[in-house]
Tab-separated table of C-alpha atoms and ligand atoms in Angstrom:
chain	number	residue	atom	x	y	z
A	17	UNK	CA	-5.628	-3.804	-13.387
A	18	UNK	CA	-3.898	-0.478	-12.400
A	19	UNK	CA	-2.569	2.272	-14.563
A	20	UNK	CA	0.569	3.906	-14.363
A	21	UNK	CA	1.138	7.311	-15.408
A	22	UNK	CA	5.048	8.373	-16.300
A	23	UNK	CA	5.821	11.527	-17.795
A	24	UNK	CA	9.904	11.019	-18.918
A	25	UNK	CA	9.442	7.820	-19.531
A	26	UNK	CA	11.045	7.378	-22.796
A	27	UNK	CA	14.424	7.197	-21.209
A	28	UNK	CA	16.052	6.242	-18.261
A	29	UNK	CA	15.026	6.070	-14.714
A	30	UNK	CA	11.287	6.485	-16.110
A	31	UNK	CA	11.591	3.625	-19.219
A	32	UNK	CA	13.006	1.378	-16.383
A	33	UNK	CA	9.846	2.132	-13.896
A	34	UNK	CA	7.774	1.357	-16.945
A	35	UNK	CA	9.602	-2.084	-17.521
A	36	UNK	CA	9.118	-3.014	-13.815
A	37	UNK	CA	5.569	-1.470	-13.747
A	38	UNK	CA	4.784	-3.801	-16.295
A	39	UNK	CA	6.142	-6.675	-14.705
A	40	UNK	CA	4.353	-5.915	-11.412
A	41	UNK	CA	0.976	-5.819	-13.124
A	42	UNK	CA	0.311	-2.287	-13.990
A	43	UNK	CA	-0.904	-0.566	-17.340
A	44	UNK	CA	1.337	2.028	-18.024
A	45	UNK	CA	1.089	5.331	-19.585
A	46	UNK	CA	4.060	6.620	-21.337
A	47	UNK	CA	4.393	9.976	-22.093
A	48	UNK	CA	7.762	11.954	-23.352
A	49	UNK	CA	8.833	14.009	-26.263
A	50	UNK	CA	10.514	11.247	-28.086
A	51	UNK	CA	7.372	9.441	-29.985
A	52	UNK	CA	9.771	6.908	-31.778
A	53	UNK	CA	11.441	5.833	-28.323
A	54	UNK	CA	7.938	5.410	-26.669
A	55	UNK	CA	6.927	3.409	-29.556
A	56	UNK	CA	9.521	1.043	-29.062
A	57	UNK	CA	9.205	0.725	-25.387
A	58	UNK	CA	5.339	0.028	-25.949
A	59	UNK	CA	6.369	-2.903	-28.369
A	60	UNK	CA	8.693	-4.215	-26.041
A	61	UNK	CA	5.832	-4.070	-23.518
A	62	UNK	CA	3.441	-5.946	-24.779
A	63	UNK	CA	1.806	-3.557	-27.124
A	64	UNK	CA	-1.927	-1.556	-25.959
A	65	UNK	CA	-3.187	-3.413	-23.884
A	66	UNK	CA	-0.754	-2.793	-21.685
A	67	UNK	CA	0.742	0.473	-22.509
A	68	UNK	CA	0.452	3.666	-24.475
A	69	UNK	CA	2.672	5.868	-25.973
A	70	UNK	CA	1.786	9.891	-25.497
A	71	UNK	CA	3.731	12.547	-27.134
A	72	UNK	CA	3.556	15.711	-24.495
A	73	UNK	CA	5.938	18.105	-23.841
A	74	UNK	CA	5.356	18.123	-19.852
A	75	UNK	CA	5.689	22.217	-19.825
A	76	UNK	CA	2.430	22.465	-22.275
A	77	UNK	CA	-0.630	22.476	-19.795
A	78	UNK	CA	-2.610	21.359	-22.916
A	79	UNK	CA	-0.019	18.187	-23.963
A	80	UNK	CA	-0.706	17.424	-20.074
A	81	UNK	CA	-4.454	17.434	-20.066
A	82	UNK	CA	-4.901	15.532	-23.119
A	83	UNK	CA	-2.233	12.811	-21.791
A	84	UNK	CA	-4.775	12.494	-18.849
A	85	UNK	CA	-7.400	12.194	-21.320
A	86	UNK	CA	-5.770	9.648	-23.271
A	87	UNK	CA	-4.831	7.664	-20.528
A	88	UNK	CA	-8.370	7.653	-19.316
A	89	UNK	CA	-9.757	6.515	-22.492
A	90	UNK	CA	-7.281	3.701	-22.879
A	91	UNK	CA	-7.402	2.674	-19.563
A	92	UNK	CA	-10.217	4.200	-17.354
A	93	UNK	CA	-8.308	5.283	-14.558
A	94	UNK	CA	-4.930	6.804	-12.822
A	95	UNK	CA	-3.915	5.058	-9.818
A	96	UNK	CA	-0.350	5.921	-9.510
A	97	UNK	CA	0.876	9.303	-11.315
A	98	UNK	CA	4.798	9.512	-11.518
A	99	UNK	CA	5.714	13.163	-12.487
A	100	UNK	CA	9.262	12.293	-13.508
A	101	UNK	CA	10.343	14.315	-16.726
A	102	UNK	CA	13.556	16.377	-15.976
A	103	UNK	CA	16.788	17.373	-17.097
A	104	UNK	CA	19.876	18.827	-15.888
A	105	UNK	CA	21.971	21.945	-16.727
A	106	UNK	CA	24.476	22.561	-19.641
A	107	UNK	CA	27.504	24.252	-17.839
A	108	UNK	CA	27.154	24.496	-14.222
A	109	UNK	CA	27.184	27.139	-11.847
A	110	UNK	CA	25.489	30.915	-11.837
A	111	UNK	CA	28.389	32.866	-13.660
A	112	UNK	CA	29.059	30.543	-16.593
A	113	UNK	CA	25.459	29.023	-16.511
A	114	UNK	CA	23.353	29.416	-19.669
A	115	UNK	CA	20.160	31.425	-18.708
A	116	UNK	CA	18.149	29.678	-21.748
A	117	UNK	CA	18.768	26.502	-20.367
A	118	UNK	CA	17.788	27.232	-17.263
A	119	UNK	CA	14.379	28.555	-18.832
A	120	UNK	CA	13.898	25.147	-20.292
A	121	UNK	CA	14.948	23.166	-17.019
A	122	UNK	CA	12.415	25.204	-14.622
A	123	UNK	CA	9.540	24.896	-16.644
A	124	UNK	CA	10.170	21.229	-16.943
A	125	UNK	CA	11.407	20.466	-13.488
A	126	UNK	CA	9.485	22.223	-11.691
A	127	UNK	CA	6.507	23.802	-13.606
A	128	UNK	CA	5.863	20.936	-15.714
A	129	UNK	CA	5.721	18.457	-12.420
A	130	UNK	CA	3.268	21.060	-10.584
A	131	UNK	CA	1.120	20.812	-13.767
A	132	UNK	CA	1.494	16.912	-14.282
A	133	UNK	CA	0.198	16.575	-10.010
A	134	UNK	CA	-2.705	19.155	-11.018
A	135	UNK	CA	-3.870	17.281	-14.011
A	136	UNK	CA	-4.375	14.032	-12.360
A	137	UNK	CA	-4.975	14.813	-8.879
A	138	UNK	CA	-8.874	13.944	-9.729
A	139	UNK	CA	-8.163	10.940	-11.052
A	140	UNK	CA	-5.064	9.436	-8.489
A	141	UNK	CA	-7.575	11.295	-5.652
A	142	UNK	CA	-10.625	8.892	-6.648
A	143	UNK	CA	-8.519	6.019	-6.959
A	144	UNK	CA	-6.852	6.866	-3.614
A	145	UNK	CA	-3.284	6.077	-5.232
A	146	UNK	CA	-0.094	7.705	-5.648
A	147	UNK	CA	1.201	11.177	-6.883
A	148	UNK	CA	5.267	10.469	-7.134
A	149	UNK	CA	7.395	13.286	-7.822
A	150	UNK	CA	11.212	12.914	-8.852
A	151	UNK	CA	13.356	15.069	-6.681
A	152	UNK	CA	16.531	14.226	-5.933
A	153	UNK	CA	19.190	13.772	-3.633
A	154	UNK	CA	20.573	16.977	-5.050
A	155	UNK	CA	16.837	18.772	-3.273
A	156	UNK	CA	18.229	17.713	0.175
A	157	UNK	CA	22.069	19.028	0.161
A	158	UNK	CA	23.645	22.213	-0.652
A	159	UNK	CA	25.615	21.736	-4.123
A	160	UNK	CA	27.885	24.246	-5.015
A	161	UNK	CA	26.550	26.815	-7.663
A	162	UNK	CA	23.942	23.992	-9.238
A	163	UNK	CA	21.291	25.854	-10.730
A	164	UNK	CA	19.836	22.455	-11.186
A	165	UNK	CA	19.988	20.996	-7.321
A	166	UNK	CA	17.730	24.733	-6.515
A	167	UNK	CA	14.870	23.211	-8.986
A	168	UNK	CA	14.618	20.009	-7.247
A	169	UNK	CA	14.711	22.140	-3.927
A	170	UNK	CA	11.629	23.209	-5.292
A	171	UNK	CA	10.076	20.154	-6.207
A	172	UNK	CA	11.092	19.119	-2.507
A	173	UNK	CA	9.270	21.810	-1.339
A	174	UNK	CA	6.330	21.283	-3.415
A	175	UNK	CA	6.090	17.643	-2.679
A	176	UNK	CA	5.774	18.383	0.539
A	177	UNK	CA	3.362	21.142	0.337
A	178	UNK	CA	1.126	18.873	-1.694
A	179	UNK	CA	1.223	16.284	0.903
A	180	UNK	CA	-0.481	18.900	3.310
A	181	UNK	CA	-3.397	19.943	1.003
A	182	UNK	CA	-3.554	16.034	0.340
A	183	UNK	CA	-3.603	15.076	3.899
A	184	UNK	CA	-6.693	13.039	4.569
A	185	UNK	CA	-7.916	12.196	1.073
A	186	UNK	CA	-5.657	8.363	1.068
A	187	UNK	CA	-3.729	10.124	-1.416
A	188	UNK	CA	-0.131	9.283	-0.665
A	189	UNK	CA	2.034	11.384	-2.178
A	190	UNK	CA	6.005	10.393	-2.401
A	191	UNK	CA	9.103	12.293	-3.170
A	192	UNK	CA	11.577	9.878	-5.362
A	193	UNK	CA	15.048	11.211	-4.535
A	194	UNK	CA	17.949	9.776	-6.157
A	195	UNK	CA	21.223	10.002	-5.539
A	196	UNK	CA	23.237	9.401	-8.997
A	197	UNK	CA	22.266	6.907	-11.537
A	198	UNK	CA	24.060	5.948	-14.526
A	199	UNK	CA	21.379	7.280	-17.228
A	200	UNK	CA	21.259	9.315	-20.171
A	201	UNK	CA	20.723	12.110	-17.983
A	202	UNK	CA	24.786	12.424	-18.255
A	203	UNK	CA	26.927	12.460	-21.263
A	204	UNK	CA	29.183	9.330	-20.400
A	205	UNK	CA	29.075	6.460	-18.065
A	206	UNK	CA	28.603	6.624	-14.276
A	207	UNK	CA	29.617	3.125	-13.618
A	208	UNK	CA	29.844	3.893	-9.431
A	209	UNK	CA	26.275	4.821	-9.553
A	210	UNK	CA	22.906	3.536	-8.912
A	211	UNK	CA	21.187	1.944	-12.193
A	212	UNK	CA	17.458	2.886	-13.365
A	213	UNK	CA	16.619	-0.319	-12.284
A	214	UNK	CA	17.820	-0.024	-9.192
A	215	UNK	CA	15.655	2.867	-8.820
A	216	UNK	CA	12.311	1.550	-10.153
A	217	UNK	CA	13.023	-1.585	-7.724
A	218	UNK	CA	12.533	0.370	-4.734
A	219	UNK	CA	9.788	2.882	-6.327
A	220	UNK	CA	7.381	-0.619	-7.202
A	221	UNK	CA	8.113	-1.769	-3.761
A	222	UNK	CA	6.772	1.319	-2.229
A	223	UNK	CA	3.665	2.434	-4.147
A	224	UNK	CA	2.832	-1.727	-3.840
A	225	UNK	CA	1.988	-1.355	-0.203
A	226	UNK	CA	-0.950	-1.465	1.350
A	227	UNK	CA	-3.319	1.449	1.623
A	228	UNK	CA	-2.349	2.286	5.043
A	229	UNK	CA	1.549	2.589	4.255
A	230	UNK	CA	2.730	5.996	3.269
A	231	UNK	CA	5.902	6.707	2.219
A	232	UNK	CA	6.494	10.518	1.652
A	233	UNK	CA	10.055	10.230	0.796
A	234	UNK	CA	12.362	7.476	-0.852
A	235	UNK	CA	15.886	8.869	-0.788
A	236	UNK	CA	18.062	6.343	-2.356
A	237	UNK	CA	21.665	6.417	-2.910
A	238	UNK	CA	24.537	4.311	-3.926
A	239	UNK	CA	26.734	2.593	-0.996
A	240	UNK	CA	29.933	4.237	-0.584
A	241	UNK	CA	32.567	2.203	-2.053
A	242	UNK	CA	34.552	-0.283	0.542
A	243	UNK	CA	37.960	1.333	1.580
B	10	LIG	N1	20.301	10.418	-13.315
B	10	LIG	C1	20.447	10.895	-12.094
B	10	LIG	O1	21.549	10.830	-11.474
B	10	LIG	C2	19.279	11.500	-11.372
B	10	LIG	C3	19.367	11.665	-9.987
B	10	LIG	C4	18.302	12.243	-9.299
B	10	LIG	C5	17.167	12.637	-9.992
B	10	LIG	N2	17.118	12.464	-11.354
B	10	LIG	C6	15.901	12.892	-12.033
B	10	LIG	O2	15.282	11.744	-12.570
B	10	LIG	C7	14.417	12.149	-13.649
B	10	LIG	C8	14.682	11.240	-14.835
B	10	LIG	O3	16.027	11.434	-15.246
B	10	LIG	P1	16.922	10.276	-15.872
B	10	LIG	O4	18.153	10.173	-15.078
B	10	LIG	O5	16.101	9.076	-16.133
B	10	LIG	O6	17.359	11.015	-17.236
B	10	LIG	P2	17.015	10.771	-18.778
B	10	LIG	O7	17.362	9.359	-19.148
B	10	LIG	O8	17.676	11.890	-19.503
B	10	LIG	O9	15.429	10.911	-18.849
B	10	LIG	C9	14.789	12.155	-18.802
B	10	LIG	C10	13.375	11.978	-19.315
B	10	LIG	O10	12.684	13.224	-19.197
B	10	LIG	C11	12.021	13.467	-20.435
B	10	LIG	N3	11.819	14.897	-20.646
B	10	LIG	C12	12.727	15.894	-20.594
B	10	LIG	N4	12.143	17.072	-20.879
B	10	LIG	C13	10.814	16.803	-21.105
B	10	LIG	C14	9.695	17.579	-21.452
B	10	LIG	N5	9.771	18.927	-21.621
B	10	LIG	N6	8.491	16.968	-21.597
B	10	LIG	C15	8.386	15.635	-21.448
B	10	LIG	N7	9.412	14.832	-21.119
B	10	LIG	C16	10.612	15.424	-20.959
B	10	LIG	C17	12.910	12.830	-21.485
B	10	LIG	O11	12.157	12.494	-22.630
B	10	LIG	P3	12.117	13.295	-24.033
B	10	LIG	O12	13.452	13.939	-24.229
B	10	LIG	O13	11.773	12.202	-24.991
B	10	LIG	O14	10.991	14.270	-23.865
B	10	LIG	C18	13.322	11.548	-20.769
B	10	LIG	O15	12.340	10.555	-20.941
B	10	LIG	C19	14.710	13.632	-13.887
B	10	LIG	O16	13.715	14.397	-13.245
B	10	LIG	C20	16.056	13.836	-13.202
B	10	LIG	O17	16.220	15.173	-12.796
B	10	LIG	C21	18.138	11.897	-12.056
């Protein structure tokens, strides 16, 4: 059986991929902040034989290594590793943005997905599997003043530089990038939006193909409504 790794995945578009995960035949690995939620989520999934719950704080090099070697213990392997943990800003723009916040959202969004590719490219690399990194639609276009859309730039950026050094290995490396979906992520509803499971549908789909299928980027978006 495979394991899947998901950092972020007590919430949202990462709790859904777990659900689905699960459902395709994967062990998952479920790391996030929020033990209790995690908890839960491993309950609802069967309990540890099929998934774990990890408390790491994805911008903590340490919380990342021992998440790897947690996962390894449980589960003896990483075949697909889906750096996912993110969040967004707390008043938009450059002028009225809060520079603390900001802090918080670059080490996690960007730093903390460099570090979670680094800590189990050994593993994914002998398993010749997937590294998945959550970008975004908003890593694509030019949104005015988002401090946030410039981190997933980066993680654009990075995905595809990691692609390069990965070239050759079998290691397929993807770059998940969403256009909205109606998550936690924002304060109220976004009922014209994508849903999380909409999102982990076509994710499973793509890391379930065959070894010689790549897939470096999976931009998915919701259909403009009918006029
Ligand atoms: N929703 C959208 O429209 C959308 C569109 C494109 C891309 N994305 C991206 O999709 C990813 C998932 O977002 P979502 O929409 O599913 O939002 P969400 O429901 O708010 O989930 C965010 C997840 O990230 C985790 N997280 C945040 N900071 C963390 C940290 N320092 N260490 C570990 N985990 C951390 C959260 O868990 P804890 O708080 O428990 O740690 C939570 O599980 C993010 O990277 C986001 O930028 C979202």
């Amino acid at each position: 059986m495979k394991t899947f790794l998901i950092t972020g995945a007590s919430s949202g578009i990462g709790a859904e991929v777990a659900r689905q995960a699960v459902a395709a035949g994967y062990r998952v690995a479920l790391a996030a902040r929020s033990r209790d939620k995690l908890d839960s989520l491993v309950e609802e999934l069967g309990g540890p034989q099929r998934a774990i719950a990890i408390s790491c704080d994805v911008s903590d090099l340490a919380d990342q290594e021992a998440m790897v070697a947690e996962t390894l213990e449980a589960f003896g392997s990483i075949d697909v590793a889906f750096a996912n943990a993110g969040l967004g800003t707390t008043a938009p723009g450059t002028e009225h943005g809060d520079p603390e916040n900001w802090r918080e959202m670059i080490l996690t969004n960007i730093y903390g997905c460099i570090l979670t590719a680094r800590v189990c490219l050994p593993h994914v690399r002998a398993a010749k599997g997937w590294i998945v990194l959550t970008g975004s639609r908003a890593g694509r276009v030019t949104l005015k003043g988002s401090v946030y859309g410039a981190t997933k730039w980066a993680v654009t950026g990075y995905g595809q530089n990691l692609r390069e050094e990965l070239a050759g290995t079998g290691t397929r490396v993807m770059l998940l990038e969403p256009g909205m979906v109606d998550t936690p992520f924002f304060d109220t509803p976004k009922p014209q939006a994508l849903t999380a499971g909409d999102v982990a549908r076509a994710l499973i789909f793509a890391v379930t193909q065959p070894p010689h299928v790549d897939i470096p980027e999976l931009l998915i978006v919701p259909t403009p409504p009918v006029e």
